[in-house]
Every structure is written in C-alpha cells, then in structure tokens.
mmCIF file of C-alpha atoms in Angstrom:
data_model
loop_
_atom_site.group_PDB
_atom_site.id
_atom_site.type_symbol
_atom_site.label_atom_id
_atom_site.label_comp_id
_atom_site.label_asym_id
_atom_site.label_seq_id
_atom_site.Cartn_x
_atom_site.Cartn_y
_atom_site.Cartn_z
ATOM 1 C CA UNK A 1 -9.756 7.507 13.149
ATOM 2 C CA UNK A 2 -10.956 4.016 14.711
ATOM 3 C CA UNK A 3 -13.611 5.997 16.401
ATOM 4 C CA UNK A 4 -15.121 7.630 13.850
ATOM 5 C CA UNK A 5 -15.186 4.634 11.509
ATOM 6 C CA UNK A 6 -17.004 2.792 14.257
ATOM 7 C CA UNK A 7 -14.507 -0.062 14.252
ATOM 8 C CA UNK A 8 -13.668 0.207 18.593
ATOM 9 C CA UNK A 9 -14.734 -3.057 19.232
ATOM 10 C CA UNK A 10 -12.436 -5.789 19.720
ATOM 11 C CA UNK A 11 -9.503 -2.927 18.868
ATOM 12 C CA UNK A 12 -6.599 -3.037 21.353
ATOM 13 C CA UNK A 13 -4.269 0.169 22.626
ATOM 14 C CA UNK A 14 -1.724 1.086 24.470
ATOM 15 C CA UNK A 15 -0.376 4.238 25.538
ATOM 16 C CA UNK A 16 3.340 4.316 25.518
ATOM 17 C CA UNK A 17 6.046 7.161 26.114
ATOM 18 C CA UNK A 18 8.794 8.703 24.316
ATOM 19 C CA UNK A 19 10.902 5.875 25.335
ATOM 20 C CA UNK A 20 8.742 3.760 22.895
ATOM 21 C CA UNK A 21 10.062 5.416 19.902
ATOM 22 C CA UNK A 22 13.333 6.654 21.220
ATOM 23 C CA UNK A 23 14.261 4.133 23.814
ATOM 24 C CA UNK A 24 16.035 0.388 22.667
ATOM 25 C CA UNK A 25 14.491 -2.048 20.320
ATOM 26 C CA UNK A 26 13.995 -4.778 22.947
ATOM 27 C CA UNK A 27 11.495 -2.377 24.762
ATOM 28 C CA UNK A 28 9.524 -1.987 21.948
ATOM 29 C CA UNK A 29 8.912 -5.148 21.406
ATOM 30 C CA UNK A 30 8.236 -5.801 25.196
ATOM 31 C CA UNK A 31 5.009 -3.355 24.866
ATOM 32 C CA UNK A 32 3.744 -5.383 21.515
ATOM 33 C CA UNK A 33 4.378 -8.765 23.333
ATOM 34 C CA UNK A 34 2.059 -7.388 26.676
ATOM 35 C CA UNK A 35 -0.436 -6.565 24.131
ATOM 36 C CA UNK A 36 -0.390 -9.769 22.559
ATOM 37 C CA UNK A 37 0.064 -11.774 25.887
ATOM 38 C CA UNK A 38 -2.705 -10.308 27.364
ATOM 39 C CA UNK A 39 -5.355 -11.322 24.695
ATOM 40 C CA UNK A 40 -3.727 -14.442 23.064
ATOM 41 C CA UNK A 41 -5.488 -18.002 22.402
ATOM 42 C CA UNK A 42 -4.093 -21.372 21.606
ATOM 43 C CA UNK A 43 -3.652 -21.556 18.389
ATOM 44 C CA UNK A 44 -4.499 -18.108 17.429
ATOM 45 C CA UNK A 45 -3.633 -16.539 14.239
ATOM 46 C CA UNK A 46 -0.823 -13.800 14.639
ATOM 47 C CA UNK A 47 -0.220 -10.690 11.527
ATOM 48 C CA UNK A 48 2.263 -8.500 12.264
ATOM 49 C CA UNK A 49 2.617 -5.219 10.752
ATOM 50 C CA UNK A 50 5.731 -3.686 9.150
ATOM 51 C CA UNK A 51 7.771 -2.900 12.155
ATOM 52 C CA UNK A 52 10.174 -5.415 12.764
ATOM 53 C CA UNK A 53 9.612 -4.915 16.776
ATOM 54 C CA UNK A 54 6.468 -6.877 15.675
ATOM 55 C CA UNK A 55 7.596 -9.438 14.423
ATOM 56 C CA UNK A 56 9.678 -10.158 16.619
ATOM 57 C CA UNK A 57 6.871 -9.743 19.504
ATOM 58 C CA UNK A 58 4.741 -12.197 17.292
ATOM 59 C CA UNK A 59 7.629 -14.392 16.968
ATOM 60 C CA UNK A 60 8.164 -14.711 20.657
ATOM 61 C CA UNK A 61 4.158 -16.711 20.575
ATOM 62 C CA UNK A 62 5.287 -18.970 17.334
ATOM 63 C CA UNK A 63 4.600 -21.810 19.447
ATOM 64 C CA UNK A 64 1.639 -21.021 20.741
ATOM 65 C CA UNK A 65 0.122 -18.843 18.130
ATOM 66 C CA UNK A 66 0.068 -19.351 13.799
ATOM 67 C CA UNK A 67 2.242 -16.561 12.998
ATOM 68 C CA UNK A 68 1.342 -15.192 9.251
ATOM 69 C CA UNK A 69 4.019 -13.247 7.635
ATOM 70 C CA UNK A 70 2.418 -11.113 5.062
ATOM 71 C CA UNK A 71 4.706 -9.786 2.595
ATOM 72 C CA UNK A 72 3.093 -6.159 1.241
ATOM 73 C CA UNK A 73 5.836 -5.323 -0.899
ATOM 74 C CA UNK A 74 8.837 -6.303 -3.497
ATOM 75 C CA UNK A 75 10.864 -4.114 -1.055
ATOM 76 C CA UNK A 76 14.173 -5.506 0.442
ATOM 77 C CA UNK A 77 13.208 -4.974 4.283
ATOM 78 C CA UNK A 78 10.015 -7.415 3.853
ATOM 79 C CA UNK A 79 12.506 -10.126 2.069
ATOM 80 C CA UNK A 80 15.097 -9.755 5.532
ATOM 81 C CA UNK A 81 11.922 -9.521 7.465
ATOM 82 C CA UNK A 82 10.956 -12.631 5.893
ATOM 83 C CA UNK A 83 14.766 -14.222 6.089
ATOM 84 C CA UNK A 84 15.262 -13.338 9.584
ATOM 85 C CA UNK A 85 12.126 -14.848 11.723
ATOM 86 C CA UNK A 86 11.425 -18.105 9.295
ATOM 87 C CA UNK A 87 11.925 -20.056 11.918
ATOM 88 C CA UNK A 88 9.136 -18.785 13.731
ATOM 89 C CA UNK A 89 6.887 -18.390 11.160
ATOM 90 C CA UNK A 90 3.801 -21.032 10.316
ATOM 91 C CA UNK A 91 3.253 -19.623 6.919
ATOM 92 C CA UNK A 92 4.171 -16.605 4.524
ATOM 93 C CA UNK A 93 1.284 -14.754 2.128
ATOM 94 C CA UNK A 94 2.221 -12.611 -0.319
ATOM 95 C CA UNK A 95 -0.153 -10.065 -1.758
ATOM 96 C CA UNK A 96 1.237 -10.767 -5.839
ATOM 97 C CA UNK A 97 2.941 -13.185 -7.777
ATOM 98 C CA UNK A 98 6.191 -11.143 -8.255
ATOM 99 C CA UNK A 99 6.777 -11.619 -4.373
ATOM 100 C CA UNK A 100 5.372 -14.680 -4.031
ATOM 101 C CA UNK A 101 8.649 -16.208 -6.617
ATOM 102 C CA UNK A 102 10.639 -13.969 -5.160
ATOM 103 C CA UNK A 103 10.373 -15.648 -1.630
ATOM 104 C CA UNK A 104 10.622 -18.906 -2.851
ATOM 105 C CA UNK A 105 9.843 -20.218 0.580
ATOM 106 C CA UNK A 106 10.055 -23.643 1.775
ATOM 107 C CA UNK A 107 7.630 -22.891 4.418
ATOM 108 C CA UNK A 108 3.844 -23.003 3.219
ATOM 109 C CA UNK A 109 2.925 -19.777 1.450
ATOM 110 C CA UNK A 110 0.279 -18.309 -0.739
ATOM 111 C CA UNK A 111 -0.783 -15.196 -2.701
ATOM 112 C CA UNK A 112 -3.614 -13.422 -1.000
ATOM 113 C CA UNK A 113 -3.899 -9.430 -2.043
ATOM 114 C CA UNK A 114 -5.138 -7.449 0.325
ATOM 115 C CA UNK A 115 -8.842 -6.837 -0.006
ATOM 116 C CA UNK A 116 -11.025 -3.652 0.411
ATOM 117 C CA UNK A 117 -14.679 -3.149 1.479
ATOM 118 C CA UNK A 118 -15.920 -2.760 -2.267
ATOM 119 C CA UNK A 119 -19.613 -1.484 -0.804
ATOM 120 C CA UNK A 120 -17.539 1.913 -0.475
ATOM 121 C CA UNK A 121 -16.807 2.797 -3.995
ATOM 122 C CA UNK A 122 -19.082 3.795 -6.715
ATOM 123 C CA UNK A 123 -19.262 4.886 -9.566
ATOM 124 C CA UNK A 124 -20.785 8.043 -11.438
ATOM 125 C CA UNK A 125 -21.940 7.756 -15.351
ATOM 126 C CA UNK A 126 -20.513 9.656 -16.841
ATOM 127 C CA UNK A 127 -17.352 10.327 -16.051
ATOM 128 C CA UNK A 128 -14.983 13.314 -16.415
ATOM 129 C CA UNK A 129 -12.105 13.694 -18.285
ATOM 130 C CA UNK A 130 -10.155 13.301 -15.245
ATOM 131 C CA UNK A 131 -7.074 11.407 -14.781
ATOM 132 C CA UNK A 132 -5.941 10.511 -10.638
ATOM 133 C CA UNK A 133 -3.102 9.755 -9.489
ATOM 134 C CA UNK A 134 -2.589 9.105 -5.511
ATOM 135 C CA UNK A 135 0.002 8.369 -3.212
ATOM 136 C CA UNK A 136 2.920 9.613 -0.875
ATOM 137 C CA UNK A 137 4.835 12.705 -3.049
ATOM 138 C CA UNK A 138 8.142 10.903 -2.620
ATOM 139 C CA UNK A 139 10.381 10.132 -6.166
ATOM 140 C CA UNK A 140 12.091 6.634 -4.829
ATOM 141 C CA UNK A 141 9.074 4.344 -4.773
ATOM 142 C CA UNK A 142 6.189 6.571 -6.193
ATOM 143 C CA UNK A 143 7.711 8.655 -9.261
ATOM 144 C CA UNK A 144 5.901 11.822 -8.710
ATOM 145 C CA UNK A 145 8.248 13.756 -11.092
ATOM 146 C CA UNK A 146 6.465 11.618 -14.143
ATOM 147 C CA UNK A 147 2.983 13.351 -13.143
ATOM 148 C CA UNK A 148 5.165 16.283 -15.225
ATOM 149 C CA UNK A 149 6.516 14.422 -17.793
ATOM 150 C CA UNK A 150 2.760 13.400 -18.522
ATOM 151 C CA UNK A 151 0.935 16.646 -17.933
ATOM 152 C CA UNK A 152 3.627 18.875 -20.370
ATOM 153 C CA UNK A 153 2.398 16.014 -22.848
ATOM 154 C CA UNK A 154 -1.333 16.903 -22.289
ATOM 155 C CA UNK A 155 -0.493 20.260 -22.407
ATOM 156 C CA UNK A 156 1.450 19.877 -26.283
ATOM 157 C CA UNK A 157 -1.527 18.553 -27.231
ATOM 158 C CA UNK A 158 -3.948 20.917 -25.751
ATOM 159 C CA UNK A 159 -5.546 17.885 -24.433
ATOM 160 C CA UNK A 160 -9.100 18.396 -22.650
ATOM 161 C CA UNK A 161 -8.219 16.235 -19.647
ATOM 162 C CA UNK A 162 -6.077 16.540 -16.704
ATOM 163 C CA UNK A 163 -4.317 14.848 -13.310
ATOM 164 C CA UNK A 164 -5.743 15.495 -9.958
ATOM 165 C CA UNK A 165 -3.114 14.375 -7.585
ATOM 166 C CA UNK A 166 -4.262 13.296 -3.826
ATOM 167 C CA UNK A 167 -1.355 12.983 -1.768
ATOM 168 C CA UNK A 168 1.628 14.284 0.050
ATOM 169 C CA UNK A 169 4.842 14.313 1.456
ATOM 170 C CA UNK A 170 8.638 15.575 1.303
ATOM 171 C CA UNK A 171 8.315 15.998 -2.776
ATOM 172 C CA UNK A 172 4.996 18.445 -2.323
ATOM 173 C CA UNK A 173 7.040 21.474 -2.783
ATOM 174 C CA UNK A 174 8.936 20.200 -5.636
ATOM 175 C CA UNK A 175 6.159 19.251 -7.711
ATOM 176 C CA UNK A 176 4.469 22.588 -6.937
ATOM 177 C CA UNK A 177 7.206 24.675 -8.422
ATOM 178 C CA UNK A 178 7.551 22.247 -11.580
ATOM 179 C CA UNK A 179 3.464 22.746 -12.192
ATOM 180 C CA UNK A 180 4.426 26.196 -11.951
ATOM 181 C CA UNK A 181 7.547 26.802 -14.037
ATOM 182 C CA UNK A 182 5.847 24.826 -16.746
ATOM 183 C CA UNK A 183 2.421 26.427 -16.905
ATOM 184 C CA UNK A 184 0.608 22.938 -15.918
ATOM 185 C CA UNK A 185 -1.900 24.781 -13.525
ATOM 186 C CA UNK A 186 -5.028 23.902 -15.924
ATOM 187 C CA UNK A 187 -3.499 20.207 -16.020
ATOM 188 C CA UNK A 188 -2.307 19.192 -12.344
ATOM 189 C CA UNK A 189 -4.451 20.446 -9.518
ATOM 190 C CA UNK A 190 -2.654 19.365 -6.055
ATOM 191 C CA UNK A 191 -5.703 17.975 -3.726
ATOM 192 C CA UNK A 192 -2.963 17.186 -0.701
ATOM 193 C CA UNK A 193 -3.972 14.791 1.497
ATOM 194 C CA UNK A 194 -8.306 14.531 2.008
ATOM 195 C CA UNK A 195 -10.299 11.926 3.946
ATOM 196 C CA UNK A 196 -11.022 8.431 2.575
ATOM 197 C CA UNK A 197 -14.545 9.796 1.542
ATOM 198 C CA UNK A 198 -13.223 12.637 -1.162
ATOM 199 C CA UNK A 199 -10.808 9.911 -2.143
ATOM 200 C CA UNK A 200 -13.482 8.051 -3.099
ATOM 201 C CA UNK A 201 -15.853 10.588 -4.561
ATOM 202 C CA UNK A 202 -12.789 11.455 -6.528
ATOM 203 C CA UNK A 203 -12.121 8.341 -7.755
ATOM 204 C CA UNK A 204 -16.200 7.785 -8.698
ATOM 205 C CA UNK A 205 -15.357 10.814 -11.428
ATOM 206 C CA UNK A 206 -12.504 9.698 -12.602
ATOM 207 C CA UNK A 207 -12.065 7.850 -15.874
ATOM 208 C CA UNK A 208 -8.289 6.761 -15.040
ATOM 209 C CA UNK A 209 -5.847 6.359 -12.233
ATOM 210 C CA UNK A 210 -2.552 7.280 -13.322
ATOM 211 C CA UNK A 211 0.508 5.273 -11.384
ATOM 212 C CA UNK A 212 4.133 6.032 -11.986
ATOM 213 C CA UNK A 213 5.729 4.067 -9.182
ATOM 214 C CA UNK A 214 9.318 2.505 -9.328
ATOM 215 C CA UNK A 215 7.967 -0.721 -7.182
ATOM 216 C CA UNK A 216 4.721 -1.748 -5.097
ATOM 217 C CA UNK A 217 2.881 -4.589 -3.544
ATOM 218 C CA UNK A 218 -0.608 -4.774 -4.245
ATOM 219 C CA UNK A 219 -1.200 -0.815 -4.679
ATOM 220 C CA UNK A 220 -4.717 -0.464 -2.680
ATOM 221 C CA UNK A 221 -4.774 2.623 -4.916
ATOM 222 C CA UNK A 222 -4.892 0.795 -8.135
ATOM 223 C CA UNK A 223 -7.977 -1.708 -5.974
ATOM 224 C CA UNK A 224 -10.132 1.564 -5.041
ATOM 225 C CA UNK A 225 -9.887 2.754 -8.642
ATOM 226 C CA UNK A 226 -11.320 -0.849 -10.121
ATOM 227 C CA UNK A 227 -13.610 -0.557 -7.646
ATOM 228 C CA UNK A 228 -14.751 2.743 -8.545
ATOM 229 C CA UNK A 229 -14.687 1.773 -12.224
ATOM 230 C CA UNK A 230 -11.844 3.489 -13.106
ATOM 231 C CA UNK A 231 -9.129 2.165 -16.169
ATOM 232 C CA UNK A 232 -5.548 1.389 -14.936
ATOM 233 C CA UNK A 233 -2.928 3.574 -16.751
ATOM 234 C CA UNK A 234 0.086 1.941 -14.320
ATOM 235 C CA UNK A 235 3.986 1.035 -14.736
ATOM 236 C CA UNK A 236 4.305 -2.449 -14.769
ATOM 237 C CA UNK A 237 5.415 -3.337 -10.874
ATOM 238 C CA UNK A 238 4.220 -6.376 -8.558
ATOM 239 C CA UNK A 239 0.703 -6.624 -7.881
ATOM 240 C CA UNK A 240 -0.989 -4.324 -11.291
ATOM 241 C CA UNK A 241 0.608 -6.772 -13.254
ATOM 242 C CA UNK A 242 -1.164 -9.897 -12.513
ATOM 243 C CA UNK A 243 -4.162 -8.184 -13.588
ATOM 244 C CA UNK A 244 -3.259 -7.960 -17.269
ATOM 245 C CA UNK A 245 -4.105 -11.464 -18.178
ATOM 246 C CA UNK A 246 -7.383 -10.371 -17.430
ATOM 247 C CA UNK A 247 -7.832 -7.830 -19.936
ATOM 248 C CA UNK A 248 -10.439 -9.175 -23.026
ATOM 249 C CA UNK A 249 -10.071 -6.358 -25.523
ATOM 250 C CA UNK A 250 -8.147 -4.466 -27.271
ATOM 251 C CA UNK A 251 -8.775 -1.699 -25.646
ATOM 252 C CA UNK A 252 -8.066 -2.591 -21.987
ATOM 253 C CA UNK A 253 -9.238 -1.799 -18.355
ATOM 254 C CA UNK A 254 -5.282 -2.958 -17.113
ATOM 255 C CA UNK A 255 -2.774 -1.026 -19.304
ATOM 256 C CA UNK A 256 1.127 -0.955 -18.308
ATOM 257 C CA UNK A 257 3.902 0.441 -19.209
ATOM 258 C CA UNK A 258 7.672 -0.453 -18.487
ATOM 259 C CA UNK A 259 8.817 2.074 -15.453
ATOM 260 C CA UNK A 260 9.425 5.425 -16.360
ATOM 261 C CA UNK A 261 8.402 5.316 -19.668
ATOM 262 C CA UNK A 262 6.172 8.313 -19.805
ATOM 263 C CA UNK A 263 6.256 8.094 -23.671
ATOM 264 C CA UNK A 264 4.478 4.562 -23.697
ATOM 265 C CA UNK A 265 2.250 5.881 -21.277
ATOM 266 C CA UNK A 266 1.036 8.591 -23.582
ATOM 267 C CA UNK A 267 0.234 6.622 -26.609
ATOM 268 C CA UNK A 268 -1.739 4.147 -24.494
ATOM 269 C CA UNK A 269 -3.616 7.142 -22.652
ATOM 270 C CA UNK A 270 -4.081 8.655 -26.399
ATOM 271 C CA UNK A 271 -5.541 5.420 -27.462
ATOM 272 C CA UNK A 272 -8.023 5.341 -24.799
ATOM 273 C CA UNK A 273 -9.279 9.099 -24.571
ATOM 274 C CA UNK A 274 -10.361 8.737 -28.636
ATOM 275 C CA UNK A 275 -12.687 5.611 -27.782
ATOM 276 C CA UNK A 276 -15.472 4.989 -26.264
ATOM 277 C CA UNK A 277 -14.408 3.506 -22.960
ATOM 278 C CA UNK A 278 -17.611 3.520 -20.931
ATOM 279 C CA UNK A 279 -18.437 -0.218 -21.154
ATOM 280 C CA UNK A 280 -14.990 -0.973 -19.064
ATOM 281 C CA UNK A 281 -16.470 1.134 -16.180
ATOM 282 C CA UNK A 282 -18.612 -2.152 -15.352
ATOM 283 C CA UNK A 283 -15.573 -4.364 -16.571
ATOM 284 C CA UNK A 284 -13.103 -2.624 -13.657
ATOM 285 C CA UNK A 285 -15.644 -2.934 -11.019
ATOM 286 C CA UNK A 286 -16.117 -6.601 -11.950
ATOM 287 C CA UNK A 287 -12.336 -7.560 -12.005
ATOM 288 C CA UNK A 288 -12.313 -5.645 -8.403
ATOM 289 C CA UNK A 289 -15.201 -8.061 -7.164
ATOM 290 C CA UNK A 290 -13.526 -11.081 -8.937
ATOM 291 C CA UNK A 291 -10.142 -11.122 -6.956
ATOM 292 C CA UNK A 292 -10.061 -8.256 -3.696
ATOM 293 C CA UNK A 293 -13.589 -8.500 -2.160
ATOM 294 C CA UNK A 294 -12.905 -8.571 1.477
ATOM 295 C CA UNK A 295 -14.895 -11.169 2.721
ATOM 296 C CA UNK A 296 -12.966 -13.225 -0.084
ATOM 297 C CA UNK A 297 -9.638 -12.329 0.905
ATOM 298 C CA UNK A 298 -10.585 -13.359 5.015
ATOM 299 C CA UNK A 299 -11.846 -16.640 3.594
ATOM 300 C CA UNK A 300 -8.960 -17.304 1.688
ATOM 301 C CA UNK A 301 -6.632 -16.131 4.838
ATOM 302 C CA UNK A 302 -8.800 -18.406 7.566
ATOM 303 C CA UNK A 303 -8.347 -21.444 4.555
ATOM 304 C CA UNK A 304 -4.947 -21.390 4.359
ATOM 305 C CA UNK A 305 -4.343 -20.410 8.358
ATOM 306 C CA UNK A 306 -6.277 -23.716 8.805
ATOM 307 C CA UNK A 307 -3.374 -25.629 7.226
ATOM 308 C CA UNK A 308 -0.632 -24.668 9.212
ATOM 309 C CA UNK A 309 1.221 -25.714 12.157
ATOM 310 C CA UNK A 310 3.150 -23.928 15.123
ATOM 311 C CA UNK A 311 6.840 -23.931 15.154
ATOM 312 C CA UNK A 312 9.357 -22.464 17.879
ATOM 313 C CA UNK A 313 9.062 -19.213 19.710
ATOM 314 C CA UNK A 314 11.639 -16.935 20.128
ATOM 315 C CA UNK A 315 13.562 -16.516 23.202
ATOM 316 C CA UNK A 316 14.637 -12.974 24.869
ATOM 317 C CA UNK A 317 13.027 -11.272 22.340
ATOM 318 C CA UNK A 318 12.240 -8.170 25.067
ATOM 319 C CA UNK A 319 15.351 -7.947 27.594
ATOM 320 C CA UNK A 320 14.398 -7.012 30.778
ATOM 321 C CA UNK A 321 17.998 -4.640 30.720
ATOM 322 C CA UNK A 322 16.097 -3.221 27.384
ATOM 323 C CA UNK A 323 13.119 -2.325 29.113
ATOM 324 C CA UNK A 324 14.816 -0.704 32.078
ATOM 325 C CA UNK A 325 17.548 1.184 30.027
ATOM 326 C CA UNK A 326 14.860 2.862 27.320
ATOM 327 C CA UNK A 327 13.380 5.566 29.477
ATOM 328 C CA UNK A 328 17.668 7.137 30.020
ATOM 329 C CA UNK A 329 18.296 6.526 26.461
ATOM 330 C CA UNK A 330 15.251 8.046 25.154
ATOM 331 C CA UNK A 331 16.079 11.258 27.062
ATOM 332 C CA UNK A 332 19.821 11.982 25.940
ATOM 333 C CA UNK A 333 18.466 11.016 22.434
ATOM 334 C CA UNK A 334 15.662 13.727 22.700
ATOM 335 C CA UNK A 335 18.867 16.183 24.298
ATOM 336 C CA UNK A 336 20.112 15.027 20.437
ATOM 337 C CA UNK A 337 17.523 15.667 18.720
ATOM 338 C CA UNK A 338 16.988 19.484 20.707
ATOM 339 C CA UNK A 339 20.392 20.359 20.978
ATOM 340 C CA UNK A 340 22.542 18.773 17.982
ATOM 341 C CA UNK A 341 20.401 18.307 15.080
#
C-alpha cells in the first residue's frame, strides 16, 4: 500500500515473526521501542497508534521524546489507554468535543480531528440519487442492520433512490440474506471492500452518506463525504456532532438523528430528496476545508506540540525474560490454535 501511494520515504519497517503476535506483550513492545530507539531525536514528537504495546514503547522515551496521546474514539480502551500511561504523557488531543470532556485531563490537551488530503475528493454536478453508507459490516459500533430498516422504508415508498454500501466484515453475510428476504436488491447494492479511488469516485456521485453507528471519533467517512460534497444523514455520536452548529439553513448539509432512530432518519432524508439541495454541494466541501484540511490539522498539532514539556519514561517496559520467552510461547499457542480451536 505505502508503495504504491508513493509515501516510502522517511517510512520505517520491521519484519517480525509469529512470536510478535503470539508471543508475550513485553516483546512486542521491545520491537516498537528498537524502532523508535533507532531513529529518535531530543525532543521529538511521539503518536502512538491504537495498540497499547505502543504506547507503552512510546512511553518508555517520555523523557526524552513529547509523547501525544491522540484519543480517536469515545471507546472505553482509549479512556484506560489514556488513564494508564498519563504519567508519561506530554499532552492528550482528542479528535471531538465529546472526548475531549470526557477526558477531562489535567494534563494539556486539545481537540484536533484528524485531517484528510482534501485535493483527493471531488465532486460531480449533478449528482445521483444515491445514498452511501461505508464502514466495517459489524452491528456493535457501526449499525449495519439500520441500512434495512432504511431501505424497506425507500422501498414503501417506491422511492427513486437507493444505498450503496462499501464495506465489510463478520456482518456481510447477514446483511446479504436480509437484502434478500426483503426484496431490497433495487435499493442496497453491496460494493464490499474497493480501493480508496472507487471510494472516492463513489462518494463524488453521491448526494448523501448515510451513518448508523452506535459511537465514533471523528468518522473519516463522514470527512471524505464533505469533501466530496456530499449531505450528512448521521446518528448523532462524537465527532458529526460538532458540525451541526455549522449548519445555516433550514435545510441542512449536517443532519442527525438520535441512535437508532431509523424513523427520524426518514423524515429528514424525505425532507431533503423533495428540495433542491444542490447549492449545499459547495456548502459541504467548504465546511470540509474550514475545519479537516491537512496541512491545518499538522499546524495545529506542531502548535500545540510546541507547548509541551517531557515528563518521566517508563521503566521495564520490554523485559528481557519477555523477549526470550515469546518465540516458546508463540509456538504452543499456534499448537492451540491448530489443534484445539
């Protein structure tokens, strides 16, 4: 993937074994900390991802290193992420409001969304009746089951619009054999997972991106579709709603509805597809320019990195009796995983 998007440069890898995955948590983090070790500057700025075992590898630097906990999500593990390496952490960004109170940190924080490369979405005029919805096909964060709920409504109505949904996952065959056993075929077509680029040509069609989800961050789908001028038909969760003070009119580019109420949804979709919604096109792609422009978001990131101060690093974070013990416990837990599961 790096290599095709041309992005090698100043990219870092390392090839690990089965024992990276299967072997003990203190190994892991030994391989992120080698990584880290072997490129690190005073005073560097350190990001970790979601994986705990990075964290705690980042934490190990906190006193040589600004280590930025970045909180993607109103999930719990972020919050224990967040609760259990304080200490070591200079300062905390959270990518919407919801999160940011949540936290309530008395280290420095800030709200920062993640941005996008907005040069990559555009728009076509006009666009289709064509409602999107994207994400993983799982029901306890995304709510792929009210994709249904919504199409048998478009279907009562003989409605000429319909959901494509891009995405996949665990719920795929589920939703197949609901589309079927309700005669939705004309109103949800199942893309499965495509490439970035038929994402986004998707999206430049689209008049509305559909999201159901029980909880979120800053969805990055809900950013692509402003930036493709699409109108935000969304359940209200962190991240989408901070964008509603934004809206101008009555008729909206930000619309929400409380979770799982498909109903709501409906009547605010209905009120949308009998007006003339073209002129919000150019009002999404502004609001995406106004507050996730990449560029914008680094600034804002080096600004408040500039701020803080190192605090303590953590000790042991990588025992040596880890790293020696992973390669024999990765192999009787792949025996498990052949023989007893």
């Amino acid at each position: 993937m790096l290599e095709r998007l041309g992005t090698l440069e100043n990219v870092f890898f390392k090839k690990v074994g089965n024992e990276y995955d299967l072997g003990l948590f203190g190994n892991k983090v030994g391989v992120y900390k080698k990584l880290i070790a072997e490129k690190i500057k005073e005073n560097d700025v350190l990001i970790p991802s979601d994986d705990e075992a990075c964290w705690a590898a980042c934490a190990s630097f906190g006193d040589q290193a600004k280590l930025i906990g970045v909180l993607h999500s109103d999930d719990k593990h972020y919050f224990d992420l967040a609760k259990k390496y304080k200490k070591y952490v200079a300062g905390f960004v959270s990518v919407s409001n919801r999160i940011h109170v949540k936290l309530s940190s008395e280290i420095p924080s800030c709200i920062i969304p993640c941005g996008i490369q907005l040069e990559v979405y555009k728009f076509e005029l006009p666009k289709e009746n064509q409602i999107i919805w994207i994400g993983r096909l799982e029901e306890e964060q995304k709510r792929f089951s009210d994709i249904i709920h919504f199409a048998k409504l478009l279907k009562r109505d003989n409605s000429d619009w319909w959901i494509e949904v891009y995405g996949d996952g665990e719920g795929r065959e589920q939703l197949e054999g609901l589309v079927k056993s309700y005669s939705l075929e004309s109103y949800v077509i199942l893309k499965g997972w495509q490439s970035p680029q038929k994402v986004s040509q998707a999206l430049s069609k689209a008049k509305i991106l559909l999201q159901t989800s029980n909880h979120e961050g800053m969805s990055v789908a809900v950013m692509e579709a402003l930036a493709s001028g699409c109108i935000i038909l969304s359940s209200r969760v962190s991240g989408v709603e901070d964008l509603e003070k934004e809206n101008k009119h009555g008729i909206s580019v930000v619309n929400l509805f409380e979770i799982g109420n498909i109903a709501k949804a409906y009547e605010d979709f209905k009120l949308l597809a009998s007006n003339d919604i073209s002129f919000l096109v150019h009002e999404a792609r502004a609001l995406a320019e106004k507050h996730f422009e990449l560029g914008t978001c680094l600034h804002q990131f080096r600004e408040f990195s500039s701020n803080l101060k190192l605090q303590e690093g953590l000790k042991d974070a990588a025992p040596i009796v880890h790293i020696l013990l992973s390669p024999l416990v990765s192999s009787l837990r792949q025996l498990k995983l052949k023989y007893f599961v």
